[in-house]
Short mmCIF file of C-alpha atoms and ligand atoms in Angstrom, two decimals:
data_model
loop_
_atom_site.label_atom_id
_atom_site.label_comp_id
_atom_site.label_asym_id
_atom_site.label_seq_id
_atom_site.Cartn_x
_atom_site.Cartn_y
_atom_site.Cartn_z
CA MET A 173 0.03 0.63 -0.06
CA THR A 174 1.73 3.36 -0.72
CA LEU A 175 2.52 6.11 1.88
CA PRO A 176 -1.23 7.57 2.07
CA GLU A 177 -1.18 11.85 1.18
CA GLN A 178 0.82 13.59 3.90
CA ARG A 179 -1.03 16.50 4.49
CA ARG A 180 -4.03 17.29 6.76
CA ILE A 181 -7.29 16.42 5.44
CA LEU A 182 -10.51 17.54 6.85
CA LYS A 183 -13.30 16.00 5.34
CA THR A 184 -16.53 15.92 8.07
CA ALA A 185 -16.31 17.12 11.73
CA ILE A 186 -13.56 15.19 14.32
CA PRO A 187 -14.95 12.35 14.58
CA GLY A 188 -16.87 11.75 11.38
CA PRO A 189 -20.13 10.42 11.11
CA ARG A 190 -19.06 6.93 10.57
CA SER A 191 -16.32 7.08 13.84
CA VAL A 192 -19.62 8.17 15.62
CA ALA A 193 -21.68 5.20 14.60
CA LEU A 194 -19.00 3.23 15.23
CA GLN A 195 -18.56 4.33 18.38
CA GLU A 196 -21.88 3.88 19.05
CA GLN A 197 -21.29 0.18 19.08
CA ARG A 198 -18.38 0.68 20.39
CA THR A 199 -20.20 1.91 23.98
CA ALA A 200 -22.43 -1.00 23.65
CA GLU A 201 -19.89 -4.11 23.36
CA LEU A 202 -16.67 -3.24 25.28
CA ALA A 203 -16.19 -2.78 28.55
CA GLY A 204 -16.11 1.41 30.30
CA GLY A 205 -13.35 0.52 31.44
CA LEU A 206 -11.17 0.52 28.13
CA GLY A 207 -10.92 4.58 27.59
CA VAL A 208 -10.06 6.89 24.54
CA THR A 209 -8.28 9.76 23.74
CA LEU A 210 -10.37 10.48 20.13
CA PRO A 211 -12.99 8.56 19.78
CA VAL A 212 -12.03 8.24 15.54
CA PHE A 213 -11.65 4.77 14.13
CA VAL A 214 -8.36 4.49 12.03
CA ASP A 215 -9.18 3.04 8.27
CA HIS A 216 -5.26 3.07 7.38
CA ALA A 217 -1.92 5.28 8.21
CA GLY A 218 1.58 5.85 7.42
CA GLY A 219 4.55 8.15 7.75
CA GLY A 220 3.25 11.03 10.24
CA ILE A 221 -1.04 10.33 9.27
CA LEU A 222 -3.43 8.40 9.96
CA VAL A 223 -6.12 8.18 7.91
CA ASP A 224 -9.74 7.69 9.11
CA VAL A 225 -12.83 5.53 8.39
CA ASP A 226 -14.04 9.18 7.24
CA GLY A 227 -11.40 9.69 4.94
CA ASN A 228 -9.45 12.81 7.10
CA HIS A 229 -5.63 13.23 6.79
CA LEU A 230 -5.42 13.40 10.96
CA VAL A 231 -1.46 13.69 11.61
CA ASP A 232 -0.51 12.07 14.11
CA LEU A 233 1.57 13.49 17.25
CA ALA A 234 0.75 10.69 19.72
CA SER A 235 2.59 7.39 17.43
CA GLY A 236 0.03 4.76 19.13
CA ILE A 237 2.22 6.09 22.30
CA ALA A 238 5.74 5.86 21.34
CA VAL A 239 5.81 2.64 19.38
CA THR A 240 4.89 4.23 15.70
CA SER A 241 8.75 5.76 15.18
CA VAL A 242 9.13 4.49 11.98
CA GLY A 243 5.40 4.90 10.33
CA ALA A 244 2.00 2.90 10.77
CA ALA A 245 3.18 0.96 7.78
CA HIS A 246 6.63 0.77 7.02
CA PRO A 247 7.36 -0.31 4.30
CA GLU A 248 10.41 -2.47 5.36
CA VAL A 249 8.08 -3.79 8.42
CA ALA A 250 5.35 -4.80 7.04
CA ARG A 251 6.81 -6.84 4.34
CA ARG A 252 9.28 -8.71 6.75
CA VAL A 253 5.83 -9.57 8.89
CA ALA A 254 4.32 -10.28 5.35
CA ASP A 255 6.96 -12.95 4.62
CA GLN A 256 7.14 -14.49 7.97
CA VAL A 257 3.37 -15.01 8.47
CA GLU A 258 3.94 -17.01 5.70
CA ARG A 259 6.48 -18.89 6.37
CA PHE A 260 5.06 -19.84 9.65
CA THR A 261 3.04 -17.19 12.72
CA HIS A 262 4.28 -18.93 15.65
CA THR A 263 6.17 -22.13 17.71
CA CYS A 264 6.52 -20.40 20.85
CA PHE A 265 10.34 -20.27 21.78
CA LEU A 266 9.86 -22.43 24.77
CA VAL A 267 8.64 -25.60 22.45
CA THR A 268 11.09 -25.06 19.17
CA GLU A 269 13.19 -22.75 18.10
CA TYR A 270 13.15 -19.80 14.95
CA GLU A 271 16.21 -17.35 14.68
CA GLY A 272 14.65 -13.98 14.80
CA PHE A 273 14.34 -14.16 18.29
CA VAL A 274 17.83 -14.82 18.83
CA GLN A 275 19.47 -12.04 16.11
CA VAL A 276 17.17 -9.66 17.16
CA ALA A 277 18.31 -10.21 21.45
CA ALA A 278 21.62 -9.73 19.62
CA ALA A 279 20.18 -6.34 18.36
CA LEU A 280 19.23 -5.60 22.07
CA ASN A 281 23.01 -7.00 23.29
CA ARG A 282 24.78 -4.74 20.73
CA LEU A 283 22.87 -2.00 21.23
CA THR A 284 22.18 -1.03 24.20
CA PRO A 285 24.57 0.81 26.20
CA GLY A 286 27.99 -0.54 28.14
CA ASP A 287 30.18 -2.83 26.63
CA HIS A 288 29.79 -5.45 28.96
CA ASP A 289 28.76 -9.13 28.30
CA LYS A 290 25.04 -9.17 27.80
CA ARG A 291 22.21 -10.87 27.62
CA THR A 292 18.68 -10.96 26.41
CA ALA A 293 15.77 -12.59 26.77
CA LEU A 294 12.49 -11.06 25.12
CA PHE A 295 8.68 -10.65 26.20
CA THR A 296 5.62 -9.27 24.69
CA THR A 297 4.10 -6.01 26.55
CA GLY A 298 6.14 -3.72 28.58
CA ALA A 299 4.62 -4.22 31.74
CA GLU A 300 5.94 -7.87 31.21
CA ALA A 301 9.52 -6.91 30.50
CA VAL A 302 9.49 -4.70 33.55
CA GLU A 303 8.38 -7.49 36.10
CA ASN A 304 10.62 -10.21 34.62
CA ALA A 305 13.78 -7.58 35.38
CA ILE A 306 12.43 -7.36 38.73
CA LYS A 307 12.12 -11.69 39.50
CA ILE A 308 15.58 -11.80 37.56
CA ALA A 309 17.06 -9.28 39.94
CA ARG A 310 15.43 -10.85 42.99
CA THR A 311 16.64 -13.91 41.57
CA TYR A 312 20.00 -12.35 41.19
CA THR A 313 20.29 -10.41 44.75
CA GLY A 314 18.12 -12.77 47.09
CA ARG A 315 16.66 -9.78 48.64
CA ASP A 316 13.12 -9.05 47.85
CA ALA A 317 12.70 -4.99 47.73
CA VAL A 318 12.05 -2.57 44.66
CA VAL A 319 11.95 0.50 44.94
CA VAL A 320 10.61 3.18 42.48
CA LEU A 321 10.02 6.81 42.36
CA GLY A 322 6.62 9.52 42.83
CA HIS A 323 5.29 9.63 38.98
CA ALA A 324 6.24 6.39 37.93
CA TYR A 325 4.10 4.66 35.13
CA HIS A 326 5.79 0.57 35.27
CA GLY A 327 2.45 -0.94 33.36
CA ARG A 328 -1.25 -2.25 35.04
CA THR A 329 0.02 -5.72 35.74
CA LEU A 330 -0.47 -6.28 39.74
CA LEU A 331 3.48 -6.04 40.18
CA THR A 332 3.51 -3.00 37.61
CA MET A 333 0.31 -1.08 38.81
CA SER A 334 2.33 -1.30 42.18
CA MET A 335 5.22 0.35 41.26
CA THR A 336 2.98 2.77 39.28
CA ALA A 337 2.49 6.06 41.30
CA LYS A 338 -0.73 7.06 39.89
CA ASN A 339 -3.98 6.29 41.72
CA VAL A 340 -6.48 7.26 39.29
CA PRO A 341 -7.19 5.63 36.51
CA TYR A 342 -4.50 2.77 36.92
CA LYS A 343 -5.34 2.10 40.35
CA GLN A 344 -8.04 2.61 42.14
CA GLY A 345 -10.22 -0.09 43.50
CA PHE A 346 -7.18 -2.43 42.30
CA GLY A 347 -5.73 -3.28 45.39
CA PRO A 348 -4.79 -4.66 47.43
CA PHE A 349 -1.06 -4.09 45.89
CA ALA A 350 2.48 -6.76 45.53
CA PRO A 351 4.09 -5.72 48.66
CA GLU A 352 7.90 -4.69 48.92
CA ILE A 353 7.41 -1.65 46.64
CA HIS A 354 8.84 0.85 48.20
CA ARG A 355 8.33 5.16 46.28
CA VAL A 356 11.35 7.61 46.43
CA PRO A 357 10.50 11.40 45.76
CA SER A 358 10.95 11.87 41.76
CA PRO A 359 13.52 15.12 41.53
CA TYR A 360 10.84 16.60 39.30
CA PRO A 361 12.91 20.19 39.16
CA PHE A 362 9.90 22.32 37.79
CA ARG A 363 7.79 21.02 40.95
CA TRP A 364 10.87 20.67 42.84
CA PRO A 365 10.68 22.54 46.52
CA GLY A 366 13.60 23.70 47.15
CA GLY A 367 14.10 24.86 43.17
CA PRO A 368 15.63 22.95 39.59
CA ALA A 369 19.00 23.52 40.83
CA ALA A 370 19.06 21.86 44.11
CA ALA A 371 16.56 18.81 42.82
CA ALA A 372 19.23 16.41 41.92
CA GLU A 373 21.19 16.19 45.01
CA GLU A 374 18.65 16.47 47.77
CA ALA A 375 16.46 13.08 46.15
CA LEU A 376 19.15 11.96 45.91
CA GLY A 377 19.70 12.22 49.29
CA GLN A 378 15.30 11.14 50.50
CA LEU A 379 16.46 8.88 47.66
CA ARG A 380 19.69 7.33 50.46
CA GLU A 381 17.64 8.41 53.58
CA VAL A 382 14.69 6.70 52.79
CA ILE A 383 16.42 3.39 51.60
CA THR A 384 18.63 3.01 53.99
CA THR A 385 16.85 3.60 57.21
CA GLN A 386 13.16 2.21 56.01
CA ILE A 387 14.19 -0.49 53.68
CA GLY A 388 17.86 -1.45 54.75
CA ALA A 389 20.16 -0.47 51.27
CA GLU A 390 20.77 -5.50 52.06
CA ASN A 391 17.55 -5.93 51.28
CA VAL A 392 16.79 -3.74 47.28
CA ALA A 393 16.62 -5.56 44.53
CA ALA A 394 16.43 -3.45 42.25
CA ILE A 395 16.23 0.26 41.36
CA VAL A 396 13.31 1.26 38.93
CA VAL A 397 13.89 4.13 37.08
CA GLU A 398 12.38 5.82 33.61
CA PRO A 399 15.06 8.23 32.06
CA ILE A 400 12.71 10.55 31.36
CA GLN A 401 9.56 10.16 33.11
CA GLY A 402 6.47 9.36 30.64
CA GLU A 403 3.35 8.99 31.54
CA GLY A 404 4.21 11.32 34.56
CA GLY A 405 4.40 14.17 32.88
CA PHE A 406 8.02 13.63 30.50
CA ILE A 407 9.83 14.80 33.51
CA VAL A 408 13.15 14.99 32.54
CA PRO A 409 15.54 14.12 35.87
CA PRO A 410 17.54 16.56 36.32
CA PRO A 411 21.13 16.34 35.23
CA GLY A 412 23.18 13.95 37.67
CA TYR A 413 20.59 12.37 38.76
CA LEU A 414 20.56 9.19 36.95
CA ALA A 415 24.06 9.05 37.16
CA GLY A 416 24.02 9.27 41.31
CA VAL A 417 21.07 6.58 41.28
CA ALA A 418 23.33 4.46 39.35
CA ASP A 419 26.21 5.10 41.53
CA PHE A 420 24.17 4.14 45.57
CA ALA A 421 22.84 1.17 43.50
CA ARG A 422 26.25 -0.15 42.12
CA GLU A 423 27.73 0.63 46.21
CA HIS A 424 25.32 -1.79 47.64
CA GLY A 425 24.84 -4.56 45.14
CA ILE A 426 21.46 -2.90 44.16
CA VAL A 427 20.40 -3.66 40.16
CA PHE A 428 19.72 -0.57 38.92
CA VAL A 429 16.97 -0.90 36.02
CA ALA A 430 16.67 1.61 33.33
CA ASP A 431 12.98 1.20 32.27
CA GLU A 432 13.04 2.68 28.55
CA ILE A 433 9.90 1.00 27.19
CA GLN A 434 9.07 4.73 25.98
CA THR A 435 12.25 6.60 25.49
CA GLY A 436 14.41 4.12 24.02
CA LEU A 437 15.32 3.13 20.35
CA ALA A 438 15.63 6.65 19.27
CA ARG A 439 12.91 8.45 20.25
CA THR A 440 15.13 11.01 22.81
CA GLY A 441 18.06 11.89 20.06
CA ASP A 442 20.37 9.36 21.18
CA LEU A 443 19.35 5.34 20.95
CA PHE A 444 18.63 4.89 24.76
CA ALA A 445 17.44 7.87 27.11
CA CYS A 446 20.17 7.10 29.80
CA GLU A 447 23.11 7.88 27.00
CA HIS A 448 22.23 11.70 27.39
CA GLU A 449 24.13 11.16 30.62
CA GLY A 450 26.14 8.73 30.17
CA VAL A 451 24.51 6.16 32.53
CA VAL A 452 24.97 3.03 31.81
CA PRO A 453 22.19 0.65 33.27
CA ASP A 454 22.47 -2.91 34.77
CA ILE A 455 19.27 -4.37 33.31
CA ILE A 456 16.90 -2.52 30.33
CA THR A 457 14.04 -2.34 29.69
CA THR A 458 12.56 -1.70 26.09
CA ALA A 459 9.56 -2.26 23.79
CA LYS A 460 6.76 0.23 22.28
CA ALA A 461 9.18 0.75 19.18
CA LEU A 462 10.56 -1.94 19.06
CA ALA A 463 8.52 -4.03 17.09
CA GLY A 464 7.07 -0.70 15.56
CA GLY A 465 3.70 -1.78 16.45
CA LEU A 466 4.11 -5.09 17.13
CA PRO A 467 3.58 -6.48 20.40
CA LEU A 468 7.26 -7.66 21.25
CA SER A 469 9.36 -6.42 25.02
CA ALA A 470 12.76 -7.14 26.19
CA VAL A 471 14.25 -7.47 28.81
CA THR A 472 18.95 -6.97 28.13
CA GLY A 473 21.10 -6.83 31.34
CA ARG A 474 24.59 -8.00 32.18
CA ALA A 475 25.25 -11.14 31.79
CA GLU A 476 26.12 -13.05 35.58
CA ILE A 477 22.59 -10.97 36.26
CA MET A 478 20.46 -12.36 33.39
CA ASP A 479 21.99 -16.29 33.65
CA ALA A 480 20.79 -16.03 37.23
CA VAL A 481 17.57 -17.27 36.74
CA GLY A 482 17.83 -21.01 35.95
CA ALA A 483 15.83 -22.48 33.01
CA GLY A 484 12.66 -22.58 32.82
CA GLY A 485 11.94 -20.08 35.00
CA LEU A 486 11.26 -17.16 31.90
CA GLY A 487 9.48 -16.93 29.38
CA GLY A 488 5.73 -16.62 28.01
CA THR A 489 3.73 -18.46 25.28
CA TYR A 490 4.42 -16.12 22.30
CA ALA A 491 7.18 -14.13 24.37
CA GLY A 492 9.23 -13.51 21.77
CA ASN A 493 6.88 -14.11 18.35
CA PRO A 494 8.43 -14.35 15.09
CA VAL A 495 6.19 -11.95 13.70
CA ALA A 496 7.23 -9.88 16.00
CA CYS A 497 11.42 -10.09 15.90
CA ALA A 498 11.13 -9.80 12.30
CA ALA A 499 9.07 -5.99 12.49
CA ALA A 500 11.57 -5.43 15.31
CA LEU A 501 14.40 -6.88 13.13
CA ALA A 502 13.44 -4.01 9.98
CA VAL A 503 12.60 -1.71 12.91
CA LEU A 504 16.05 -1.42 13.79
CA GLU A 505 17.85 -1.49 10.41
CA VAL A 506 15.58 1.37 9.67
CA ILE A 507 16.30 2.66 12.69
CA GLU A 508 20.68 2.56 11.85
CA ARG A 509 19.75 3.13 7.85
CA ASP A 510 17.99 5.81 8.17
CA GLY A 511 19.16 7.40 10.69
CA LEU A 512 16.27 7.84 13.20
CA VAL A 513 18.43 8.99 16.24
CA GLU A 514 19.69 12.51 14.30
CA ARG A 515 15.40 12.81 13.00
CA ALA A 516 14.73 12.82 16.73
CA ARG A 517 17.21 15.57 17.41
CA HIS A 518 16.05 17.51 13.84
CA ILE A 519 12.56 16.93 15.39
CA GLU A 520 13.31 18.74 18.80
CA SER A 521 14.74 21.33 16.59
CA ILE A 522 11.79 22.70 14.90
CA VAL A 523 9.38 21.89 17.99
CA ARG A 524 11.42 23.07 20.86
CA PRO A 525 11.37 26.68 19.79
CA ARG A 526 7.89 27.15 19.09
CA LEU A 527 6.95 25.82 22.11
CA GLU A 528 9.18 28.28 23.77
CA ALA A 529 8.55 30.91 21.85
CA LEU A 530 4.53 29.92 23.19
CA GLN A 531 5.63 29.96 26.57
CA ALA A 532 7.27 33.01 26.11
CA GLU A 533 4.31 34.86 24.80
CA GLY A 534 2.64 34.92 28.90
CA SER A 535 0.67 32.38 27.80
CA PRO A 536 -0.29 29.22 30.34
CA ILE A 537 2.63 27.12 29.89
CA GLY A 538 4.46 26.89 32.82
CA GLU A 539 8.02 24.87 31.81
CA VAL A 540 8.33 22.92 28.23
CA ARG A 541 10.92 19.86 28.62
CA GLY A 542 11.82 16.55 27.28
CA ARG A 543 14.12 15.49 24.45
CA GLY A 544 14.28 14.85 21.21
CA ALA A 545 10.83 13.69 19.79
CA MET A 546 9.94 13.49 22.67
CA LEU A 547 8.59 16.76 24.28
CA ALA A 548 5.76 18.03 25.95
CA MET A 549 4.28 21.57 28.08
CA GLU A 550 2.87 22.05 31.27
CA PHE A 551 -0.57 23.56 31.90
CA VAL A 552 -0.39 26.21 35.31
CA ARG A 553 -2.28 29.06 36.09
CA PRO A 554 -0.02 31.65 34.79
CA GLY A 555 2.57 33.07 37.68
CA THR A 556 1.99 29.64 40.30
CA LEU A 557 2.61 26.26 39.71
CA GLU A 558 -0.98 25.19 40.15
CA PRO A 559 -2.16 22.46 37.37
CA ALA A 560 -4.29 23.49 34.77
CA PRO A 561 -5.60 20.50 33.97
CA ASP A 562 -8.52 21.82 32.10
CA LEU A 563 -7.00 24.04 30.11
CA ALA A 564 -4.31 21.41 28.82
CA LYS A 565 -7.63 19.07 28.04
CA ALA A 566 -9.50 22.77 25.80
CA VAL A 567 -5.96 22.68 23.94
CA SER A 568 -6.20 19.10 23.00
CA ASP A 569 -9.63 18.78 21.87
CA ASP A 570 -9.10 21.53 20.09
CA CYS A 571 -6.28 20.06 18.07
CA HIS A 572 -8.22 16.75 17.47
CA ALA A 573 -10.97 18.84 16.14
CA GLN A 574 -8.41 20.44 13.69
CA GLY A 575 -7.07 16.85 13.09
CA VAL A 576 -3.67 16.59 15.13
CA VAL A 577 -3.65 13.99 17.36
CA THR A 578 -2.51 15.55 20.77
CA LEU A 579 -1.81 13.07 23.66
CA VAL A 580 -2.14 15.00 27.69
CA CYS A 581 0.15 12.55 30.41
CA GLY A 582 1.14 13.27 33.77
CA THR A 583 -0.16 13.42 36.95
CA PHE A 584 -2.02 16.47 37.42
CA GLY A 585 -3.17 15.98 33.65
CA ASN A 586 -1.83 19.16 32.74
CA VAL A 587 0.79 18.11 30.35
CA ILE A 588 0.59 17.79 26.57
CA ARG A 589 3.33 15.44 25.47
CA LEU A 590 4.49 15.67 21.35
CA LEU A 591 5.80 12.03 20.35
CA PRO A 592 5.05 12.12 16.45
CA PRO A 593 6.62 9.20 13.83
CA LEU A 594 10.47 9.97 13.99
CA VAL A 595 10.03 9.54 10.24
CA ILE A 596 7.72 13.34 10.10
CA ASP A 597 7.55 15.56 7.38
CA ASP A 598 9.34 18.69 8.60
CA ASP A 599 6.02 20.36 6.57
CA LEU A 600 3.51 17.93 8.29
CA LEU A 601 5.13 18.77 11.42
CA GLU A 602 5.02 22.65 11.50
CA ASP A 603 1.38 22.88 10.50
CA ALA A 604 0.64 20.45 13.83
CA LEU A 605 2.65 23.04 15.20
CA THR A 606 0.41 25.65 14.22
CA VAL A 607 -2.81 23.93 14.74
CA LEU A 608 -0.75 23.76 18.02
CA GLU A 609 -0.14 27.05 18.60
CA GLN A 610 -3.60 28.72 17.88
CA ALA A 611 -5.48 26.37 20.17
CA VAL A 612 -2.89 27.25 23.56
CA ARG A 613 -3.66 31.02 22.46
CA ARG A 614 -7.26 31.06 22.29
CA THR A 615 -7.11 29.45 25.89
CA TYR A 616 -6.17 32.87 27.15
CA ALA A 617 -5.85 35.63 24.12
N1 PLZ B 786 6.59 1.44 31.36
C1 PLZ B 786 7.64 3.43 30.88
O1 PLZ B 786 5.77 3.91 29.33
C2 PLZ B 786 3.28 1.70 28.63
C3 PLZ B 786 0.85 3.23 28.48
C4 PLZ B 786 -0.75 3.23 28.17
P1 PLZ B 786 2.84 -1.59 28.26
N2 PLZ B 786 2.91 3.55 28.49
C5 PLZ B 786 1.66 3.71 27.72
C6 PLZ B 786 -1.84 2.62 28.78
O2 PLZ B 786 -2.83 3.55 29.54
O3 PLZ B 786 -1.95 1.84 28.82
C7 PLZ B 786 4.60 1.48 29.77
C8 PLZ B 786 5.89 2.83 29.79
C9 PLZ B 786 6.99 2.57 30.68
C10 PLZ B 786 5.94 0.80 31.06
C11 PLZ B 786 4.71 0.56 30.60
C12 PLZ B 786 4.00 -0.58 30.50
O4 PLZ B 786 4.24 -1.38 28.88
O5 PLZ B 786 3.57 -2.75 26.99
O6 PLZ B 786 1.86 -1.23 27.99
O7 PLZ B 786 2.90 -3.01 29.43
#
């Protein structure tokens, strides 16, 4: 299939009549707990465009939450997937093996930070990767406790939901939660009481104190950190924080796990977000962008840690499915061949100045932050830190009505995040930013 025309085209109101009809059916058939950002049904997609069932061309600033970095129908991914589907769809890697699994593992061992000896295990979802990272760290250390940050998001399964910080909608009513999860403050520079310059040192002090006085460092299996907090609001830790956590972990025999499920694989303008700070995690979890939309996740780490679990201790029927592996091999090739790390930096060079100019106009944007093609703006009541989720929602709704797919995130629901496919055309991106600027101006001008 050829790429849809890379231009925003509105043929109907958004959502259009066919989407509205399908939405009625959805409401009648689906569990109410499944939410939706924009009730539009997609017919086909590619590059920076989603074409809906009414023929509207929407600009994609979401990538299905940082998944379709190479676009939602990259020809190389489509070709390799089609070829694999014709050869075989499944064997269960625990029953009989196939080469794609080993090749994806080898690629991740090569591409992840650090030149130490590494091993990889593949799974299906991001949450599963995080769960397995914990299983591995617990076995390796013989310890139980897991330390996570405020504003963290690690998934929706029992263990990862327990590790996730935000109550509504992720946890409310779903307890009791998994034990031995301990939370330390996130060094959220914009909201740090002592100011952004003090955030790294003070947050590290609190982490050390909580771990030493409340848990006991000798009881901690893993510290799990998103190198940029995603769902929590695109919170970039202050310089030195990640390295400080890694040092503390090393000093105490704690496994330092970087959850790069949202940040990884070129999104932030480096292959992994940890690299911006030269930090080498013991274990790194990836998913999302790894297989261009097919469900695949991975745990990659130091060989001696990864090999702690005995044969049979890790797995899953669909873990490292061959079709998903074929997609991942295409994605990893495209990232390297088409220079998507540089593309992410180029996207930042277009988006950041426009968002910063918008902030400087006196708009209700308290902060513009992020890295690469993972940028966001936090909305507040002007001159205060009081979150303004109503403004974020109004701006996002306005963008949706104009055919630009934006996402809201953040513990306070007041952050608009931009996650365009890394292959988006410059003109299309500029057009979407103009829509976004107009939407922000409508909230205050
Ligand atoms: N770790 C850092 O961002 C998934 C959540 C969408 P799964 N983020 C999108 C939703 O509301 O369910 C995520 C993440 C980080 C883990 C996960 C979990 O990945 O593939 O959704 O399980």
